[in-house]
Amino acid sequence: MAQSAVSTRKKKMSKLERKNTLVAYSFLAPNFLGFAIFTLVPVLFSIFLSFVEWNGGAFANMKWVGLQNYAEIFKFEKVFEKFAKGDYFYFFNRVDLGIALKNTVFYTLVTVPLTLVCSIALAIALNKAVKGAVAFRTIFFFPYVASMVAICVCWNFMLMKDGPINQFIMAIGIPFNKSWTADTTMAIWAIILVSVWRNMGYYMIIYLAALQGVPRELYEAATVDGANKWQQFRNVTLPQLKPTTFFASIMMIISCFKIYDVVAIMTEGGPGRSTKMLVTYIYDIAFARIRYGEASAIAMVLLVIVLVITIIQFSSEKKFAND
């Protein structure tokens, strides 16, 4: 009887465990299906497309070309020929993909540090129980959830030749009467300005949450040791924010390499190719020139670049974020 009771109990537990497992998977299923349909399948299809030549017609018209798309986008023969003649920067100054890659890297190297600095400064300034702090947090966060089209249209107006920003610059004695988005030098800085302004509020919220977790005892001990505000910031606040900075930098780098909407709305990659980015270049190849195979190959190159950068960052996590 005892053995029978134990066996019956085990069967009931087994049924209960299976039921709980099915319930758990039922909660996971919608998210997994969404990921599979909208992310996994398109990525796998894009990998396949990178090895074929296709103009978007019938699938029967696809032509397998192997690595030809990759060889075409890099223009290996001409690049090697120019390199042998001493033109070491031909790829980054003449080849469209090289220019797009150079612009994207420059945009990333400038935007990420500026956004981090502005976000930390805002978080520290608003991490105080002062009147209006909550309102200012909301104001700075609002651009992140506002319409990107509306934001870019407003900034295009403000960055016009006779716009308010140029009026202010000239009012302080700096002669500048060019439209930012129409100047080959200033256009990318306009993109950077808008990106930093839009995103710093979001990362400010993340840093505010991190600042709440910094032990007050550390500041009290630093004060007892005679540390001033700057020394407390450098020796207490910054070290405590390293894990948050590590997370924010990864998210921003990935976001910067995928930049599209701001460029497409404000400059369309111009003037010339001064703001041509990797994703806008992929869009042009795919939907303007109708070369889906080559566009998919470039997308795979972008995927590898982001993957390598992420791996490098994670490999340095222990040294940077947890020391």
CSV table of C-alpha atoms in Angstrom, one decimal:
chain,number,residue,atom,x,y,z
A,1,MET,CA,0.0,0.0,0.0
A,2,ALA,CA,2.8,2.4,0.9
A,3,GLN,CA,4.6,1.7,-2.4
A,4,SER,CA,1.3,2.2,-4.3
A,5,ALA,CA,0.7,5.6,-2.5
A,6,VAL,CA,4.2,6.7,-3.3
A,7,SER,CA,3.9,5.7,-6.9
A,8,THR,CA,0.5,7.6,-7.2
A,9,ARG,CA,2.1,10.7,-5.6
A,10,LYS,CA,5.0,10.6,-8.0
A,11,LYS,CA,2.5,10.3,-10.9
A,12,LYS,CA,0.6,13.3,-9.6
A,13,MET,CA,3.8,15.3,-9.2
A,14,SER,CA,4.9,14.3,-12.7
A,15,LYS,CA,1.6,15.5,-14.1
A,16,LEU,CA,1.8,18.7,-12.1
A,17,GLU,CA,5.4,19.4,-13.3
A,18,ARG,CA,4.4,18.8,-16.9
A,19,LYS,CA,1.4,21.1,-16.5
A,20,ASN,CA,3.6,23.8,-14.9
A,21,THR,CA,6.1,23.4,-17.7
A,22,LEU,CA,3.4,23.7,-20.4
A,23,VAL,CA,2.1,26.9,-18.7
A,24,ALA,CA,5.6,28.3,-18.5
A,25,TYR,CA,6.2,27.6,-22.2
A,26,SER,CA,2.8,29.1,-23.1
A,27,PHE,CA,4.0,32.4,-21.6
A,28,LEU,CA,7.3,32.1,-23.6
A,29,ALA,CA,5.7,31.1,-26.8
A,30,PRO,CA,4.3,34.5,-28.1
A,31,ASN,CA,7.7,36.2,-27.5
A,32,PHE,CA,9.6,33.3,-29.1
A,33,LEU,CA,7.3,33.2,-32.1
A,34,GLY,CA,7.6,37.0,-32.5
A,35,PHE,CA,11.4,36.6,-32.4
A,36,ALA,CA,11.4,33.7,-34.8
A,37,ILE,CA,9.1,35.4,-37.3
A,38,PHE,CA,10.4,39.0,-37.3
A,39,THR,CA,14.1,38.4,-36.4
A,40,LEU,CA,15.4,34.9,-36.9
A,41,VAL,CA,13.7,34.1,-40.2
A,42,PRO,CA,14.7,37.4,-41.9
A,43,VAL,CA,18.3,37.0,-40.7
A,44,LEU,CA,18.5,33.5,-42.1
A,45,PHE,CA,16.9,34.7,-45.3
A,46,SER,CA,19.3,37.6,-45.5
A,47,ILE,CA,22.3,35.3,-45.1
A,48,PHE,CA,21.0,33.2,-48.0
A,49,LEU,CA,20.4,36.3,-50.1
A,50,SER,CA,24.0,37.4,-49.6
A,51,PHE,CA,25.1,34.5,-51.7
A,52,VAL,CA,22.7,35.0,-54.6
A,53,GLU,CA,21.9,37.6,-57.2
A,54,TRP,CA,18.2,38.7,-57.0
A,55,ASN,CA,16.3,41.8,-58.2
A,56,GLY,CA,13.1,41.1,-56.1
A,57,GLY,CA,11.2,39.2,-58.8
A,58,ALA,CA,10.3,35.6,-58.8
A,59,PHE,CA,12.3,33.3,-56.6
A,60,ALA,CA,13.1,31.2,-59.7
A,61,ASN,CA,15.1,34.2,-61.1
A,62,MET,CA,17.6,33.9,-58.2
A,63,LYS,CA,21.1,33.1,-59.3
A,64,TRP,CA,23.7,31.6,-57.0
A,65,VAL,CA,26.9,33.7,-57.1
A,66,GLY,CA,28.7,32.5,-54.0
A,67,LEU,CA,31.1,35.1,-52.6
A,68,GLN,CA,30.8,37.4,-55.6
A,69,ASN,CA,28.6,39.9,-53.7
A,70,TYR,CA,31.2,40.2,-50.9
A,71,ALA,CA,34.0,40.7,-53.5
A,72,GLU,CA,31.9,43.3,-55.3
A,73,ILE,CA,31.1,45.5,-52.3
A,74,PHE,CA,34.7,45.6,-51.2
A,75,LYS,CA,36.0,45.9,-54.7
A,76,PHE,CA,39.1,43.9,-53.7
A,77,GLU,CA,41.0,44.1,-56.9
A,78,LYS,CA,40.9,47.9,-57.2
A,79,VAL,CA,41.5,48.4,-53.5
A,80,PHE,CA,44.6,46.2,-53.6
A,81,GLU,CA,45.8,47.9,-56.7
A,82,LYS,CA,45.4,51.4,-55.1
A,83,PHE,CA,47.1,50.2,-51.9
A,84,ALA,CA,50.1,48.9,-53.9
A,85,LYS,CA,50.4,52.4,-55.5
A,86,GLY,CA,50.5,54.0,-52.1
A,87,ASP,CA,46.9,55.2,-51.9
A,88,TYR,CA,46.3,53.6,-48.5
A,89,PHE,CA,43.0,55.4,-47.8
A,90,TYR,CA,41.3,54.7,-51.2
A,91,PHE,CA,38.7,52.4,-49.6
A,92,PHE,CA,37.6,54.9,-47.0
A,93,ASN,CA,37.7,57.9,-49.4
A,94,ARG,CA,36.5,56.6,-52.7
A,95,VAL,CA,34.6,53.3,-52.3
A,96,ASP,CA,31.0,54.0,-51.2
A,97,LEU,CA,31.0,51.3,-48.6
A,98,GLY,CA,34.3,52.6,-47.2
A,99,ILE,CA,32.9,56.1,-46.9
A,100,ALA,CA,29.7,54.8,-45.2
A,101,LEU,CA,31.9,52.8,-42.8
A,102,LYS,CA,34.1,55.8,-42.0
A,103,ASN,CA,31.1,58.1,-41.4
A,104,THR,CA,29.5,55.5,-39.2
A,105,VAL,CA,32.6,54.9,-37.1
A,106,PHE,CA,33.2,58.7,-36.7
A,107,TYR,CA,29.6,59.2,-35.7
A,108,THR,CA,29.8,56.4,-33.1
A,109,LEU,CA,33.2,57.6,-31.7
A,110,VAL,CA,31.8,61.1,-31.1
A,111,THR,CA,28.2,60.3,-30.2
A,112,VAL,CA,28.8,57.7,-27.6
A,113,PRO,CA,31.2,59.7,-25.3
A,114,LEU,CA,29.1,62.9,-25.7
A,115,THR,CA,25.9,61.1,-24.8
A,116,LEU,CA,27.5,59.4,-21.8
A,117,VAL,CA,28.9,62.7,-20.5
A,118,CYS,CA,25.6,64.5,-20.9
A,119,SER,CA,23.6,61.7,-19.4
A,120,ILE,CA,25.8,61.5,-16.3
A,121,ALA,CA,25.8,65.2,-15.9
A,122,LEU,CA,22.0,65.4,-16.1
A,123,ALA,CA,21.6,62.4,-13.7
A,124,ILE,CA,23.8,64.0,-11.1
A,125,ALA,CA,22.2,67.4,-11.4
A,126,LEU,CA,18.7,65.9,-11.1
A,127,ASN,CA,19.5,63.3,-8.4
A,128,LYS,CA,18.5,65.8,-5.7
A,129,ALA,CA,15.3,66.4,-3.8
A,130,VAL,CA,14.8,69.9,-5.2
A,131,LYS,CA,11.7,71.6,-6.4
A,132,GLY,CA,11.0,70.8,-10.1
A,133,ALA,CA,13.4,67.9,-10.4
A,134,VAL,CA,10.7,65.5,-11.5
A,135,ALA,CA,9.4,67.9,-14.1
A,136,PHE,CA,12.9,68.4,-15.5
A,137,ARG,CA,13.5,64.6,-15.7
A,138,THR,CA,10.3,64.3,-17.7
A,139,ILE,CA,11.3,67.2,-20.0
A,140,PHE,CA,14.7,65.6,-20.8
A,141,PHE,CA,13.2,62.1,-21.2
A,142,PHE,CA,10.4,63.3,-23.5
A,143,PRO,CA,12.5,63.6,-26.8
A,144,TYR,CA,13.2,59.8,-26.5
A,145,VAL,CA,9.5,58.9,-26.9
A,146,ALA,CA,8.6,61.8,-29.2
A,147,SER,CA,8.1,61.3,-32.9
A,148,MET,CA,11.4,61.1,-34.8
A,149,VAL,CA,9.9,62.8,-37.8
A,150,ALA,CA,8.7,65.8,-35.7
A,151,ILE,CA,12.1,66.0,-34.0
A,152,CYS,CA,14.0,66.1,-37.2
A,153,VAL,CA,11.7,68.6,-38.9
A,154,CYS,CA,12.1,71.0,-35.9
A,155,TRP,CA,15.9,70.6,-35.8
A,156,ASN,CA,16.1,71.1,-39.6
A,157,PHE,CA,14.3,74.4,-39.0
A,158,MET,CA,16.6,75.5,-36.1
A,159,LEU,CA,19.7,74.5,-38.1
A,160,MET,CA,18.8,76.5,-41.2
A,161,LYS,CA,21.0,79.3,-42.5
A,162,ASP,CA,18.8,81.9,-40.8
A,163,GLY,CA,17.7,79.6,-38.0
A,164,PRO,CA,17.8,80.4,-34.3
A,165,ILE,CA,20.9,78.4,-33.6
A,166,ASN,CA,22.9,80.3,-36.2
A,167,GLN,CA,21.4,83.6,-34.9
A,168,PHE,CA,22.7,82.7,-31.5
A,169,ILE,CA,26.1,81.7,-32.8
A,170,MET,CA,26.5,85.0,-34.7
A,171,ALA,CA,25.2,87.0,-31.6
A,172,ILE,CA,28.1,85.8,-29.5
A,173,GLY,CA,30.6,86.9,-32.2
A,174,ILE,CA,31.2,83.8,-34.3
A,175,PRO,CA,30.7,84.4,-38.0
A,176,PHE,CA,28.7,81.4,-39.3
A,177,ASN,CA,25.8,81.7,-41.8
A,178,LYS,CA,25.6,78.3,-43.3
A,179,SER,CA,22.8,75.7,-43.2
A,180,TRP,CA,24.2,72.9,-41.1
A,181,THR,CA,22.5,70.1,-43.1
A,182,ALA,CA,23.6,71.6,-46.4
A,183,ASP,CA,27.3,71.9,-45.5
A,184,THR,CA,29.5,68.9,-46.1
A,185,THR,CA,31.5,69.6,-42.9
A,186,MET,CA,28.7,70.5,-40.5
A,187,ALA,CA,26.0,68.0,-41.7
A,188,ILE,CA,27.4,65.0,-39.7
A,189,TRP,CA,27.7,67.3,-36.6
A,190,ALA,CA,24.0,68.2,-37.0
A,191,ILE,CA,23.2,64.4,-36.9
A,192,ILE,CA,25.4,64.0,-33.9
A,193,LEU,CA,23.8,67.0,-32.1
A,194,VAL,CA,20.2,65.6,-32.7
A,195,SER,CA,21.2,62.1,-31.6
A,196,VAL,CA,22.8,63.2,-28.4
A,197,TRP,CA,20.0,65.5,-27.5
A,198,ARG,CA,17.4,62.8,-28.1
A,199,ASN,CA,19.1,59.9,-26.3
A,200,MET,CA,20.7,61.6,-23.3
A,201,GLY,CA,17.3,61.7,-21.5
A,202,TYR,CA,16.9,57.9,-21.8
A,203,TYR,CA,20.4,57.2,-20.4
A,204,MET,CA,19.9,59.9,-17.8
A,205,ILE,CA,17.1,57.7,-16.4
A,206,ILE,CA,19.4,54.7,-16.3
A,207,TYR,CA,22.1,56.6,-14.5
A,208,LEU,CA,19.5,58.0,-12.0
A,209,ALA,CA,18.6,54.4,-11.1
A,210,ALA,CA,22.3,53.6,-10.7
A,211,LEU,CA,22.9,56.6,-8.5
A,212,GLN,CA,20.2,55.4,-6.2
A,213,GLY,CA,22.2,52.3,-5.5
A,214,VAL,CA,25.5,54.1,-4.5
A,215,PRO,CA,25.9,53.7,-0.8
A,216,ARG,CA,25.7,57.0,1.1
A,217,GLU,CA,28.4,55.7,3.5
A,218,LEU,CA,31.0,56.0,0.7
A,219,TYR,CA,30.3,59.7,0.4
A,220,GLU,CA,30.3,60.2,4.1
A,221,ALA,CA,33.6,58.4,4.4
A,222,ALA,CA,35.0,60.6,1.6
A,223,THR,CA,33.8,63.7,3.3
A,224,VAL,CA,35.4,62.7,6.5
A,225,ASP,CA,38.7,62.1,4.6
A,226,GLY,CA,38.5,65.7,3.3
A,227,ALA,CA,37.5,64.9,-0.3
A,228,ASN,CA,35.8,67.8,-2.2
A,229,LYS,CA,32.9,67.4,-4.6
A,230,TRP,CA,35.2,66.7,-7.6
A,231,GLN,CA,37.2,64.1,-5.7
A,232,GLN,CA,34.0,62.4,-4.5
A,233,PHE,CA,32.7,62.3,-8.1
A,234,ARG,CA,36.0,60.9,-9.5
A,235,ASN,CA,36.7,58.4,-6.7
A,236,VAL,CA,33.2,57.4,-5.6
A,237,THR,CA,30.6,58.1,-8.2
A,238,LEU,CA,32.4,57.1,-11.4
A,239,PRO,CA,33.7,53.8,-10.0
A,240,GLN,CA,30.2,52.9,-8.8
A,241,LEU,CA,28.7,53.8,-12.2
A,242,LYS,CA,31.1,51.6,-14.2
A,243,PRO,CA,28.7,48.6,-14.7
A,244,THR,CA,26.0,51.0,-15.9
A,245,THR,CA,28.4,52.8,-18.2
A,246,PHE,CA,29.5,49.4,-19.6
A,247,PHE,CA,25.9,48.5,-20.4
A,248,ALA,CA,25.1,52.0,-21.8
A,249,SER,CA,28.1,52.0,-24.0
A,250,ILE,CA,27.2,48.6,-25.5
A,251,MET,CA,23.7,49.7,-26.2
A,252,MET,CA,24.7,53.0,-27.7
A,253,ILE,CA,27.4,51.5,-30.0
A,254,ILE,CA,25.0,49.0,-31.4
A,255,SER,CA,22.4,51.7,-31.9
A,256,CYS,CA,24.9,54.1,-33.5
A,257,PHE,CA,25.9,51.4,-36.1
A,258,LYS,CA,22.3,51.0,-37.0
A,259,ILE,CA,21.6,54.7,-37.3
A,260,TYR,CA,19.1,55.4,-40.1
A,261,ASP,CA,16.0,57.4,-39.3
A,262,VAL,CA,17.8,60.7,-38.3
A,263,VAL,CA,20.0,60.6,-41.4
A,264,ALA,CA,17.1,59.6,-43.8
A,265,ILE,CA,14.9,62.5,-42.5
A,266,MET,CA,17.4,65.3,-42.1
A,267,THR,CA,20.1,64.8,-44.8
A,268,GLU,CA,19.2,61.7,-46.9
A,269,GLY,CA,22.9,60.8,-46.7
A,270,GLY,CA,24.1,64.2,-48.1
A,271,PRO,CA,25.3,66.7,-49.0
A,272,GLY,CA,27.3,64.5,-51.3
A,273,ARG,CA,28.2,61.4,-49.2
A,274,SER,CA,29.1,63.3,-46.0
A,275,THR,CA,26.4,61.6,-43.9
A,276,LYS,CA,26.1,58.4,-45.7
A,277,MET,CA,25.9,55.6,-43.1
A,278,LEU,CA,26.1,51.9,-43.3
A,279,VAL,CA,22.3,51.3,-43.0
A,280,THR,CA,21.4,54.1,-45.4
A,281,TYR,CA,23.9,52.7,-47.9
A,282,ILE,CA,22.3,49.2,-47.4
A,283,TYR,CA,18.8,50.8,-48.1
A,284,ASP,CA,20.1,52.5,-51.2
A,285,ILE,CA,21.6,49.3,-52.6
A,286,ALA,CA,18.5,47.3,-51.9
A,287,PHE,CA,15.6,49.6,-52.7
A,288,ALA,CA,17.1,52.2,-55.0
A,289,ARG,CA,19.4,50.0,-57.1
A,290,ILE,CA,17.3,46.8,-56.5
A,291,ARG,CA,20.3,44.6,-55.7
A,292,TYR,CA,19.1,42.6,-52.8
A,293,GLY,CA,22.0,40.1,-52.8
A,294,GLU,CA,24.6,42.8,-52.5
A,295,ALA,CA,22.6,44.7,-49.9
A,296,SER,CA,22.3,41.5,-47.8
A,297,ALA,CA,26.0,40.9,-48.1
A,298,ILE,CA,26.6,44.4,-46.7
A,299,ALA,CA,24.1,43.7,-43.9
A,300,MET,CA,26.1,40.6,-43.0
A,301,VAL,CA,29.3,42.7,-42.9
A,302,LEU,CA,27.5,45.1,-40.5
A,303,LEU,CA,26.4,42.2,-38.4
A,304,VAL,CA,29.9,40.9,-38.1
A,305,ILE,CA,31.3,44.3,-37.2
A,306,VAL,CA,28.7,44.8,-34.4
A,307,LEU,CA,29.3,41.2,-33.2
A,308,VAL,CA,33.1,41.7,-33.1
A,309,ILE,CA,32.7,45.0,-31.2
A,310,THR,CA,30.3,43.4,-28.7
A,311,ILE,CA,32.6,40.4,-28.1
A,312,ILE,CA,35.6,42.8,-27.5
A,313,GLN,CA,33.5,44.8,-25.0
A,314,PHE,CA,32.3,41.7,-23.2
A,315,SER,CA,35.8,40.3,-23.0
A,316,SER,CA,36.9,43.5,-21.2
A,317,GLU,CA,33.9,43.5,-18.9
A,318,LYS,CA,35.7,42.1,-15.9
A,319,LYS,CA,38.5,44.5,-16.2
A,320,PHE,CA,36.4,47.6,-16.9
A,321,ALA,CA,33.0,47.1,-15.1
A,322,ASN,CA,34.0,44.9,-12.1
A,323,ASP,CA,37.5,46.0,-11.1
